[in-house]
Coordinates of C-alpha atoms in Angstrom, one line a residue:
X39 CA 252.3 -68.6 -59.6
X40 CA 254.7 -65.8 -60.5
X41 CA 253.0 -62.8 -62.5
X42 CA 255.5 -63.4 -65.6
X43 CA 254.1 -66.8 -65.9
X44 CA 250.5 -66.2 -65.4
X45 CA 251.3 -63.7 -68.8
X46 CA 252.5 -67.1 -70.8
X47 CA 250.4 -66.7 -73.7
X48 CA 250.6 -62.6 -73.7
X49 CA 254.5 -61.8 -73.9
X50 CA 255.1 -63.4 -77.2
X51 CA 257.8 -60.6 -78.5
X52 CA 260.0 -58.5 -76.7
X53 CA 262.9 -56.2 -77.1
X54 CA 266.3 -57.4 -75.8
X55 CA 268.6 -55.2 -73.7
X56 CA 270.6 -53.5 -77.0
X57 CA 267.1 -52.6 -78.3
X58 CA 266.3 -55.9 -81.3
X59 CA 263.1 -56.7 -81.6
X60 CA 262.6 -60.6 -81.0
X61 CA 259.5 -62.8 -81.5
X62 CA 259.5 -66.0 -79.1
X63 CA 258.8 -68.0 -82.1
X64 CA 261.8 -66.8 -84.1
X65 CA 263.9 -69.1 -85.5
X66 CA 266.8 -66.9 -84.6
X67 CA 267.0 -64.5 -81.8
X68 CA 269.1 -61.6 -82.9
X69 CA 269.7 -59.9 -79.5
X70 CA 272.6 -57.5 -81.1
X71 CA 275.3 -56.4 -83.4
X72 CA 277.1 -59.8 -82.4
X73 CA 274.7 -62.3 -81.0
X74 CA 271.8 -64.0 -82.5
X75 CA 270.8 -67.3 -81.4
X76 CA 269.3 -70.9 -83.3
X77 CA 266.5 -71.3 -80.0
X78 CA 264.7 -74.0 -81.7
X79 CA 267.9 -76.2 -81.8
X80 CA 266.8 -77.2 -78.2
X81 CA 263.5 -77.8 -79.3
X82 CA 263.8 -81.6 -79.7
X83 CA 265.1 -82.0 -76.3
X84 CA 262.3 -80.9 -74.4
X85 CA 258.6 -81.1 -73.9
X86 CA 256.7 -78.7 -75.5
X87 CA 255.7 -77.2 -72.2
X88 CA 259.1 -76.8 -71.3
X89 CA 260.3 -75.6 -74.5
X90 CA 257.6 -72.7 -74.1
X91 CA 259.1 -72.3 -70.4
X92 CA 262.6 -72.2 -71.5
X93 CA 262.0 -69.8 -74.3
X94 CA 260.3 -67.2 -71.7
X95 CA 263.0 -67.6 -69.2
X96 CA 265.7 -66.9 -71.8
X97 CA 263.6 -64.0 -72.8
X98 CA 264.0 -62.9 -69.5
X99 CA 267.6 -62.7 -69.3
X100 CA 267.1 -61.3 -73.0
X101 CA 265.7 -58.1 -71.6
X102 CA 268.0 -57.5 -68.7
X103 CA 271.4 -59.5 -68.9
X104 CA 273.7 -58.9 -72.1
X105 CA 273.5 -60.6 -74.8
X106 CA 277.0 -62.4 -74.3
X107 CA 275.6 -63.6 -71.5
X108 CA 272.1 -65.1 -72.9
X109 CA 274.4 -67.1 -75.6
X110 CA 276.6 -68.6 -72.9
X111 CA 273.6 -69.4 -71.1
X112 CA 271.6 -71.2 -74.0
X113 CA 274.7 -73.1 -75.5
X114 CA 275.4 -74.2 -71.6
X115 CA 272.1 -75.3 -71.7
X116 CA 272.1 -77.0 -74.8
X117 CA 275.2 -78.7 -74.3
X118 CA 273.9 -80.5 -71.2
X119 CA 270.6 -81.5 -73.0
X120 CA 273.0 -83.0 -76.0
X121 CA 275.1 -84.8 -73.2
X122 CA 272.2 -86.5 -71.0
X123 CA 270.1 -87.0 -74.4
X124 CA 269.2 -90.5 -72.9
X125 CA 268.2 -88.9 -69.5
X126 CA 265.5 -86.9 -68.5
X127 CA 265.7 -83.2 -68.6
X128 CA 266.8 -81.5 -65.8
X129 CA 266.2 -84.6 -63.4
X130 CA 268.2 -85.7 -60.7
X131 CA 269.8 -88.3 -62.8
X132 CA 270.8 -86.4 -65.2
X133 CA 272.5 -83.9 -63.4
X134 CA 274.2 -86.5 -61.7
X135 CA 275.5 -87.8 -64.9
X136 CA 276.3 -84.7 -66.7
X137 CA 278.5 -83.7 -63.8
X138 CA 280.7 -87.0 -63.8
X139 CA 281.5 -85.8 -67.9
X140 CA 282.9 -82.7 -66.1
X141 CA 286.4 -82.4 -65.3
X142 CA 288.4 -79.7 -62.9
X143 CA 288.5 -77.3 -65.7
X144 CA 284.9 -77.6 -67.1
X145 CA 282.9 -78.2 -63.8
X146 CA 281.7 -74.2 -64.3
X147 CA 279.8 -75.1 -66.9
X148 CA 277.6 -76.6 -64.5
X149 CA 277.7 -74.2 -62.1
X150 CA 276.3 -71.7 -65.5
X151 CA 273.7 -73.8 -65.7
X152 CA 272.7 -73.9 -62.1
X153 CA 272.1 -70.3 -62.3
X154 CA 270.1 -70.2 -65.3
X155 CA 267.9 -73.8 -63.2
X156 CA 267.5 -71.4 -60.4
X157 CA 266.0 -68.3 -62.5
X158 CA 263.4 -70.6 -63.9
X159 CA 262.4 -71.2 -61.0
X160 CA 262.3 -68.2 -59.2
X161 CA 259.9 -67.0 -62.3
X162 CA 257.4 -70.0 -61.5
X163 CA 257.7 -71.4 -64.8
X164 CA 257.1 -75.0 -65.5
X165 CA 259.8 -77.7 -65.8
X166 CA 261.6 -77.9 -62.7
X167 CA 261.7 -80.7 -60.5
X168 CA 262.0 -79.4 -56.7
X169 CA 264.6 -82.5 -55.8
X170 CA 266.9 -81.1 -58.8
X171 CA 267.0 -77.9 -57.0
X172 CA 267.3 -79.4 -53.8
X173 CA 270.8 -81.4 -55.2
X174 CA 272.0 -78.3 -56.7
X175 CA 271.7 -76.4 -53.9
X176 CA 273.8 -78.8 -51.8
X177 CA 276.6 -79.1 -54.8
X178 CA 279.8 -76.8 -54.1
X179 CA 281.3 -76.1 -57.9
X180 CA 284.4 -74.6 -59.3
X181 CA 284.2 -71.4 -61.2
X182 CA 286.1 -70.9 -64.5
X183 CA 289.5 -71.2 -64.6
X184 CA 291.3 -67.9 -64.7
X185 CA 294.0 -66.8 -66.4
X186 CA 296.1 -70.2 -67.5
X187 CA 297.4 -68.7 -71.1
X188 CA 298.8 -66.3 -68.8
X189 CA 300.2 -68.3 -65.6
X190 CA 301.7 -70.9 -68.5
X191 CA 303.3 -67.6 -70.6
X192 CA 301.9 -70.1 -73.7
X193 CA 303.8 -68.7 -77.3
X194 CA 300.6 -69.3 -78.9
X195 CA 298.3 -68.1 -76.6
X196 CA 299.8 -65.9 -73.7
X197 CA 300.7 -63.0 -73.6
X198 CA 303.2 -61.3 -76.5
X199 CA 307.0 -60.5 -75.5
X200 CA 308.7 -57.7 -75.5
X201 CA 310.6 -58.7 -78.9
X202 CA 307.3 -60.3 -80.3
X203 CA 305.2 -57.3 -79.5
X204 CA 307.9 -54.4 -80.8
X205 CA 308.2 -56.6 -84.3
X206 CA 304.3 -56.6 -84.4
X207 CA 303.5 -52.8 -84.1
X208 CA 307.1 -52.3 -86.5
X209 CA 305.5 -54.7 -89.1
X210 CA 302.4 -53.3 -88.9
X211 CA 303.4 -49.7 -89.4
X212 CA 305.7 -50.7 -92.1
X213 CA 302.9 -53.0 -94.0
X214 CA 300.5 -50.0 -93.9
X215 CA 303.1 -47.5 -95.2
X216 CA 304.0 -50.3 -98.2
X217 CA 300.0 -50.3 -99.0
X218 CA 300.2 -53.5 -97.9
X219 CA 297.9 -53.3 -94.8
X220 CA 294.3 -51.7 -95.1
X221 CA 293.9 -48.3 -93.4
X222 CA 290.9 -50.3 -91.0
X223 CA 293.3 -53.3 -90.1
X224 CA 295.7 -51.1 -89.3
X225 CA 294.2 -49.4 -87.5
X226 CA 292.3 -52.2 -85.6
X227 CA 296.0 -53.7 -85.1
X228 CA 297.4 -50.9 -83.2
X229 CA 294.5 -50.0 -81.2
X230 CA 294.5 -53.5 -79.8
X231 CA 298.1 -53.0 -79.7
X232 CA 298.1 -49.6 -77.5
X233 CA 295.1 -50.5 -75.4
X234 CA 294.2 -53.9 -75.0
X235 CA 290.9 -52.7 -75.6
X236 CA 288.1 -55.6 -75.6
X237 CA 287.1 -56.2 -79.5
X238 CA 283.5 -55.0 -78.3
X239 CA 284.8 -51.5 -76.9
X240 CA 286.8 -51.1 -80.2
X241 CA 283.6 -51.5 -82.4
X242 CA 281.7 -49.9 -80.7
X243 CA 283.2 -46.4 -80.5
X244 CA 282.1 -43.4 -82.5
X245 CA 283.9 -40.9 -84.3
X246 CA 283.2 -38.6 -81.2
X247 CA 285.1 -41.1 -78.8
X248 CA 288.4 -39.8 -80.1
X249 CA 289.2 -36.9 -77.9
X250 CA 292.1 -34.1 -77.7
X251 CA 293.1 -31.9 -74.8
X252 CA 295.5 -29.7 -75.4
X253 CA 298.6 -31.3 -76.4
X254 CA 297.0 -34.3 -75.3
X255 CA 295.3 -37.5 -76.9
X256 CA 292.7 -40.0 -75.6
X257 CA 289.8 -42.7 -76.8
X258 CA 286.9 -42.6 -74.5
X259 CA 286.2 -46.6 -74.8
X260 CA 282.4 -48.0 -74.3
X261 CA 282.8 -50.1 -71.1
X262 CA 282.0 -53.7 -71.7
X263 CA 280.6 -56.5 -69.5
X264 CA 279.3 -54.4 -67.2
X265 CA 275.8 -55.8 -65.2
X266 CA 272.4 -54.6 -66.0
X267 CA 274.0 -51.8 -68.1
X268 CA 272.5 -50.9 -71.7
X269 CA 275.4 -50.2 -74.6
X270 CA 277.6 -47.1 -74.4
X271 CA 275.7 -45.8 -70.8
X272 CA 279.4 -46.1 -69.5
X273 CA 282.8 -44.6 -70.4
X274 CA 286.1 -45.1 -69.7
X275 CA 289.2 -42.7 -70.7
X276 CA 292.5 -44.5 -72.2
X277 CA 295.6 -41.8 -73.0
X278 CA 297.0 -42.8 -75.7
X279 CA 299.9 -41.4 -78.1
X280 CA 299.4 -39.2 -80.7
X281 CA 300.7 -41.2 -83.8
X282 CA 297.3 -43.9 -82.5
X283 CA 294.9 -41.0 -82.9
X284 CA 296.5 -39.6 -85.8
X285 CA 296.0 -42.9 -87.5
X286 CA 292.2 -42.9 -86.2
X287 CA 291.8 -39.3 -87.1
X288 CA 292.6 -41.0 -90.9
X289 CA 290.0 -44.1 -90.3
X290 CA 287.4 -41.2 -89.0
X291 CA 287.6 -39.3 -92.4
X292 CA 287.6 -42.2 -93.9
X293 CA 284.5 -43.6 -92.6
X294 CA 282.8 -40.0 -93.4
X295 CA 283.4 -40.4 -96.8
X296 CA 282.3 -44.0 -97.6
X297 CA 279.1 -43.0 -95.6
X298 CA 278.5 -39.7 -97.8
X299 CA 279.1 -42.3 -101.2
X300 CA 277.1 -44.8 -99.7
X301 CA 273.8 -42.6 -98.9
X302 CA 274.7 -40.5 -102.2
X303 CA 274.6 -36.8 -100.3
X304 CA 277.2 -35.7 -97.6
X305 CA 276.8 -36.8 -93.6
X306 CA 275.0 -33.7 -92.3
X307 CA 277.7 -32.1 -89.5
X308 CA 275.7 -33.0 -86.3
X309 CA 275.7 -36.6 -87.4
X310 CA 279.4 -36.7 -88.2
X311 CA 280.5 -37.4 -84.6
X312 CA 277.7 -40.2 -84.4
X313 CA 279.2 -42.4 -86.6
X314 CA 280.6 -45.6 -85.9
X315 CA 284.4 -45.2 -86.4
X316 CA 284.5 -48.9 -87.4
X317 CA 281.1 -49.3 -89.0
X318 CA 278.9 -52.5 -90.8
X319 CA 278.7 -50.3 -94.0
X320 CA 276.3 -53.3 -95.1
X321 CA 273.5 -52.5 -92.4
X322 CA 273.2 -49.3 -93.7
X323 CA 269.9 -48.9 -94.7
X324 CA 269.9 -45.8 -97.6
X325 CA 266.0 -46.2 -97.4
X326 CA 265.4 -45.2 -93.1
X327 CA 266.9 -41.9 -91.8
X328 CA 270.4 -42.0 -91.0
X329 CA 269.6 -40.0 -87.3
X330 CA 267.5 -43.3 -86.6
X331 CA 269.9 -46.0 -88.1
X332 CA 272.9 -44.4 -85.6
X333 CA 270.7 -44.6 -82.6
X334 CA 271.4 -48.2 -82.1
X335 CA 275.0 -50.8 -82.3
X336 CA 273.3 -51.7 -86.0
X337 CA 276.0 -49.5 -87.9
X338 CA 278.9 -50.9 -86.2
X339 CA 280.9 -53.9 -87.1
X340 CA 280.5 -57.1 -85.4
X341 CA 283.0 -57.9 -82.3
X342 CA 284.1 -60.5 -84.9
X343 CA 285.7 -58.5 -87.4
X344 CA 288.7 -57.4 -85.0
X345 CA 289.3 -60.8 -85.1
X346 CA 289.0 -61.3 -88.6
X347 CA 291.1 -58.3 -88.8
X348 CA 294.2 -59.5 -86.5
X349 CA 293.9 -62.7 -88.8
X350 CA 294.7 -61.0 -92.2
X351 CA 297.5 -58.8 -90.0
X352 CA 299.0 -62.4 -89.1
X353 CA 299.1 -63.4 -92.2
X354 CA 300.0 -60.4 -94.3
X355 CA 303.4 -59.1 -91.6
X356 CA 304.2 -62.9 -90.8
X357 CA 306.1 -61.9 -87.7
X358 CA 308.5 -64.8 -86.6
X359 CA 308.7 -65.5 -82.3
X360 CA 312.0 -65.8 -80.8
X361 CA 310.5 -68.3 -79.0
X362 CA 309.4 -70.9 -80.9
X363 CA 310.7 -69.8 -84.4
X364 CA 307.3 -70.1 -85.8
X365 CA 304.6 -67.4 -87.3
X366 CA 303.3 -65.2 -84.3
X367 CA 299.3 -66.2 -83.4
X368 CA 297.8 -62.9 -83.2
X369 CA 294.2 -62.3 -81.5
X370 CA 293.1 -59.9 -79.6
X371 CA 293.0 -61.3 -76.2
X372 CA 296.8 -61.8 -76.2
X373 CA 297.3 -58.4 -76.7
X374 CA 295.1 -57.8 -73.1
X375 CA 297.0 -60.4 -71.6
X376 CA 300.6 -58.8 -73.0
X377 CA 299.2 -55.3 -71.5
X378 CA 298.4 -56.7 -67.8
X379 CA 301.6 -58.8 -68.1
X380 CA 304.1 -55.6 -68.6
X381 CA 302.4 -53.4 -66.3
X382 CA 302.6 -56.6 -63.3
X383 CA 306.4 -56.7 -64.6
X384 CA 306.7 -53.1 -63.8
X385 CA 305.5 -53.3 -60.1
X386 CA 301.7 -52.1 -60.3
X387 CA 298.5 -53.8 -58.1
X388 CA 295.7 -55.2 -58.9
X389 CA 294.2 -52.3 -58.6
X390 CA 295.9 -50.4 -61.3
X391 CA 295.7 -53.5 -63.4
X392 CA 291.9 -53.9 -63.4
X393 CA 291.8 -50.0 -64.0
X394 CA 293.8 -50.7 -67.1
X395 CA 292.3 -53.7 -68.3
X396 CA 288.2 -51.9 -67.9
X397 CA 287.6 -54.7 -64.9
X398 CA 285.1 -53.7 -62.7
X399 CA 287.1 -55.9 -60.0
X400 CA 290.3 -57.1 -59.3
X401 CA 289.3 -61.0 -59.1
X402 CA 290.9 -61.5 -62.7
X403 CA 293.9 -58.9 -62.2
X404 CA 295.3 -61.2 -59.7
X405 CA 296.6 -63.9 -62.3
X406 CA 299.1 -61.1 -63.1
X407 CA 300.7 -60.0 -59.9
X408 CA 300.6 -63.6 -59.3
X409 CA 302.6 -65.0 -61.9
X410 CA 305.4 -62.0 -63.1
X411 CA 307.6 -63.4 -66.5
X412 CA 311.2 -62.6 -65.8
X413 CA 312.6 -61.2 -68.7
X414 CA 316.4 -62.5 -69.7
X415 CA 318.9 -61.0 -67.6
X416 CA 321.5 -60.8 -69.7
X417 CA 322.2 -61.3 -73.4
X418 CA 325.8 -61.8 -74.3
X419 CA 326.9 -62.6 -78.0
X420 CA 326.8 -66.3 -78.1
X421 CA 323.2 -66.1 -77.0
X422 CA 322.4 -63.9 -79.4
X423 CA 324.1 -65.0 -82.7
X424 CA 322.0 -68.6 -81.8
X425 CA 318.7 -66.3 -81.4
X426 CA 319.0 -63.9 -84.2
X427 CA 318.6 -67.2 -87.0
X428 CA 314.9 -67.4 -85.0
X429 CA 313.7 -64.1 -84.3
X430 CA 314.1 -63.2 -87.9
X431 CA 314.5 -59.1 -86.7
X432 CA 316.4 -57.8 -89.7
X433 CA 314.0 -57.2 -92.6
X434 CA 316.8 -55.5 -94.8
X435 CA 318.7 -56.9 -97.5
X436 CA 322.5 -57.8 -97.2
X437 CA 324.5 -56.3 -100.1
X438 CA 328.4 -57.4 -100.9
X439 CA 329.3 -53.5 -101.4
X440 CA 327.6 -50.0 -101.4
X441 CA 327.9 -50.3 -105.6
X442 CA 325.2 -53.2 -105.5
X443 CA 322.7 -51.5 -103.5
X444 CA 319.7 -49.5 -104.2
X445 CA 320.9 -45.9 -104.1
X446 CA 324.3 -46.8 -104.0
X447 CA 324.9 -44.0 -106.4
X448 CA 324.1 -41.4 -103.6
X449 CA 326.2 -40.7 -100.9
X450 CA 323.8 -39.0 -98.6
X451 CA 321.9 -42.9 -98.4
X452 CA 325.0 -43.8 -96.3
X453 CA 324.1 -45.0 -93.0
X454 CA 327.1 -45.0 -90.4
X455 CA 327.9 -45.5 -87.0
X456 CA 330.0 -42.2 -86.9
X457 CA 333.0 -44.1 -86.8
X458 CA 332.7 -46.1 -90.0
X459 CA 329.9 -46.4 -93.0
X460 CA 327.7 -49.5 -92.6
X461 CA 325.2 -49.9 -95.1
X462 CA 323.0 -47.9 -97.5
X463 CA 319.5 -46.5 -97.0
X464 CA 317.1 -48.0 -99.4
X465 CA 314.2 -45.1 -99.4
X466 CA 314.0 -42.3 -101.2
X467 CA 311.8 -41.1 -98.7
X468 CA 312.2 -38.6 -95.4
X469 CA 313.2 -40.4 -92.3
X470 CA 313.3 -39.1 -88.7
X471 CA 314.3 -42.5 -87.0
X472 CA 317.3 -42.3 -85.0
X473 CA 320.7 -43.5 -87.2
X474 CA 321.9 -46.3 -87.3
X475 CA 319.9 -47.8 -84.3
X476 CA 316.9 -47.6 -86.2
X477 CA 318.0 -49.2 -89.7
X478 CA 319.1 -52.7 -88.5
X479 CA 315.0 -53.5 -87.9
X480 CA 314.0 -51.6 -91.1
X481 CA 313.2 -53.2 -94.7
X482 CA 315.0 -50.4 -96.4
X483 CA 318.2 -50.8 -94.9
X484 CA 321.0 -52.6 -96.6
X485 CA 323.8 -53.8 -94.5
X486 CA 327.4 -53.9 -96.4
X487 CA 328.9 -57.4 -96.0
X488 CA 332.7 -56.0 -95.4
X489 CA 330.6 -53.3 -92.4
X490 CA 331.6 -53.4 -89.6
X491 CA 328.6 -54.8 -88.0
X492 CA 330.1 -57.2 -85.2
X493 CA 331.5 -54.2 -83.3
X494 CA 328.0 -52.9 -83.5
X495 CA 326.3 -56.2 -81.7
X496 CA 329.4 -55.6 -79.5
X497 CA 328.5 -52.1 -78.5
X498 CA 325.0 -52.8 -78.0
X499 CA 325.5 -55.8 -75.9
X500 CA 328.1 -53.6 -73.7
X501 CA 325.5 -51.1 -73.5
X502 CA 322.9 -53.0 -72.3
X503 CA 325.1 -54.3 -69.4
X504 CA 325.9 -50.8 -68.8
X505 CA 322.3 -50.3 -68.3
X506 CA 321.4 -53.0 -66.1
X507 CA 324.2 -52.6 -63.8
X508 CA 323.3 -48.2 -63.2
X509 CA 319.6 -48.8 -62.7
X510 CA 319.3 -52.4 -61.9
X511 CA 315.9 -52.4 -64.1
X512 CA 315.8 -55.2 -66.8
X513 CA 313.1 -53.6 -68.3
X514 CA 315.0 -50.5 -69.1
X515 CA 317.8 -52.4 -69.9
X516 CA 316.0 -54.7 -72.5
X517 CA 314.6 -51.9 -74.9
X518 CA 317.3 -52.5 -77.5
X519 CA 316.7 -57.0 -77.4
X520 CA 314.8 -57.0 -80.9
X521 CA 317.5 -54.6 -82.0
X522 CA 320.5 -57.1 -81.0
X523 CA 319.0 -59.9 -82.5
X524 CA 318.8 -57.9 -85.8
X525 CA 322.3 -57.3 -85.8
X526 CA 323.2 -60.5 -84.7
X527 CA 321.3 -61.5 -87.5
X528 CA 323.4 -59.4 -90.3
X529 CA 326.2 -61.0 -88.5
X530 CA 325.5 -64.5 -89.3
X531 CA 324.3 -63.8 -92.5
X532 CA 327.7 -61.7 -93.2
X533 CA 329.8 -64.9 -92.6
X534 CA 327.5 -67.4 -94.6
X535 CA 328.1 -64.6 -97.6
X536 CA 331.5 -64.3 -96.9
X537 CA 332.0 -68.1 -97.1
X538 CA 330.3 -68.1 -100.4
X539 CA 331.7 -65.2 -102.4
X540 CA 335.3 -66.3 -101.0
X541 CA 333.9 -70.4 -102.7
X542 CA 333.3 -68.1 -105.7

């Protein structure tokens, strides 16, 4: 019998890879920041020998695998026990049935489970049949699927457009400047946005992570899902611009300061670039020594709350697609999936993509090279006008003349085209956005009705073939898209007004 059997009645606690204590009996196993696990729901489903035997081999896996991985394990594990609830465990009959419930797309499940048959074995702990290893053996299984929200571009799922993802980072910037964003969402938002980070490496980076050479900016992410490697062991380097690590620089302060209210006294300086720069501020224990408390992933939020996060985003910028004319599903994997997407578009490997995505291999970077979204060739007016109604890009307000808008008064708000006056500039703030190519996808702009906006759309559209024909690159050529449907948008809405006030 294997040693780690023969110690059955010794081992009953241990410490799981991210350092959590665990007791076998536990009603919960909290194996980090984001996993802890209901064991005993299995409990029914087995004998009590093999319940003791299950419980040590997940243990196993507890102490050396992540725990990402132990959860997929046990809920594979107890799904199959739910499914063959009328069948013995883990006999040849059962397996036999569970596999027929399995379909193309869900035959991996088994193939997870197989793995996890074969390790309790290998221990020598009790339970498993030698003919149900003998069947597995001989079984040939699919993997997991890779990559459909991609290959199928789904709106709700896939990756993000161009249009989609420009109105995203511009709504979020604008909702944060309004007060109408948090300083953490925001900043959650555009991280995701600028790295396609994994929501793991995003919580769990410390102040310290943000880095600046020179004239120069980077995060150093924690790499994720990496084998038999403990939390934050590994790096990897993004460059990113410097209006992301300005906005992190605020998040870092931030974070100082709640820490200094919440322990009462300030964060002694050697501990300031420990600190989680997206913490759990209600693990903190005010009671244990903060040098101790930072050692661990206990301080920093749960994977979960960039999800959370992207959902209050959603809800608060309620950014319309182009595509389907409906709200835009925002979650972190699409903004991945949107980053391995553009760079494929622009010509790069596998290899570069599974640099930029933090893959250890290229086995998932292929779905990208594989399946390249061609973006529209050409946009001309008509297309454009029937778009604009969808996309929802103008965020302005349409005045009838300069006297009915806000700071009409003034006529340094005047925004023109150098050839003619076009609207009025709502903000009484400073603004170093480029005139008037700027102001169509702005909140503060206000479009005149009798402006002359259709010769804009008509410039912009000539332009853009311009570009396409000199360098042949639709990528280049698309940069302005969001912006034509904005103006195509004041357009429409200029001859609905101009229908009314003339009914008037």
């Amino acid at each position: 019998m294997n040693m780690l059997a023969a110690q059955e009645g010794v081992t009953e606690e241990f410490y799981s890879r991210e350092g959590y204590r665990v007791r076998l009996d536990d009603k919960r196993w909290k194996l980090s920041k984001d996993v802890d696990i209901s064991v005993p729901a299995v409990a029914q489903a087995l004998s009590a020998d093999m319940y003791m035997s299950f419980r040590h081999v997940l243990a196993f896996y507890a102490q050396s695998s992540s725990p990402a991985h132990v959860q997929n394990l046990f809920y594979r594990c107890k799904y199959y026990l739910e499914a063959t609830a009328d069948q013995i465990p883990f006999s040849v009959e059962s397996l036999i049935f569970y596999r027929s419930l399995l379909d193309k797309k869900t035959e991996w499940y088994l193939g997870t489970l197989r793995g996890l048959v074969r390790r309790w074995a290998d221990l020598g702990y009790a339970g498993m049949p030698i003919e149900t290893l003998a069947l597995l053996d001989k079984w040939t299984l699919k993997g997991n699927e890779k990559g459909y929200a991609v290959q199928s571009m789904c709106p709700d799922s896939g990756p993000l457009t161009d249009i989609e993802m420009e109105g995203v980072i511009a709504a979020v910037i604008t909702a944060y400047g309004d007060d109408r964003l948090e300083l953490i969402d925001a900043s959650y938002a555009m991280t995701l946005a600028m790295t396609g980070r994994r929501p793991g490496q995003i919580t769990g980076l410390k102040i310290k992570d943000l880095i600046q050479q020179s004239d120069r900016y980077f995060i150093s992410f924690p790499r994720a899902k990496q084998r038999h490697q403990l939390w934050r062991t590994t790096f990897n380097k993004f460059a990113v611009v410097e209006d992301l690590w300005l906005l992190l620089q605020q998040q870092a302060v931030a974070v100082k300061q709640v820490f200094a209210d919440k322990l009462g006294i300030d964060v002694p300086a050697d501990l300031v670039p420990e600190l989680p720069l997206f913490p759990a501020l209600e693990a903190i224990d005010i009671k244990l020594e903060l040098r101790t408390q930072l050692r661990g992933d206990r301080l920093h939020a749960p994977s979960t709350a960039v999800n959370h996060a992207m959902d209050r985003v959603a809800k608060m910028i309620k950014l319309v697609s182009e595509r389907t004319g409906l709200p835009v599903h925002l979650n972190p994997t699409r903004f991945r999936y949107t980053l391995g997407t553009n760079l494929a578009r622009e010509g790069k490997g596998e290899y570069v993509i599974a640099e930029a995505l933090d893959h250890s291999d290229t086995q998932n970077a292929g779905v990208y090279v594989r399946n390249i979204p061609e973006i529209v060739e050409r946009i001309d007016k008509a297309v454009a006008l029937q778009l604009a109604p969808i996309a929802q890009a103008f965020q302005g307000v349409l005045v009838i003349s300069e006297s009915d808008a806000r700071r009409g008064g003034d006529q340094r708000s005047r925004i023109s085209n150098g050839a003619a006056n076009l609207g009025t500039c709502g903000s009484y703030g400073f603004c170093g956005a480029l005139a008037p190519i700027a102001c169509y996808t702005c909140n503060h702009f206000q479009p005149w009705l009798d402006g002359p906006h259709e010769a804009v759309l008509e410039c912009l559209i000539l332009e853009r073939d311009r570009v396409l024909e000199q360098t042949a690159d639709k990528k280049i050529a698309s940069v302005n898209d969001r912006l034509i449907l904005a103006v195509s948008d004041v357009v429409n809405r200029c001859c609905v007004m101009k229908k009314e006030v003339s009914h008037e």
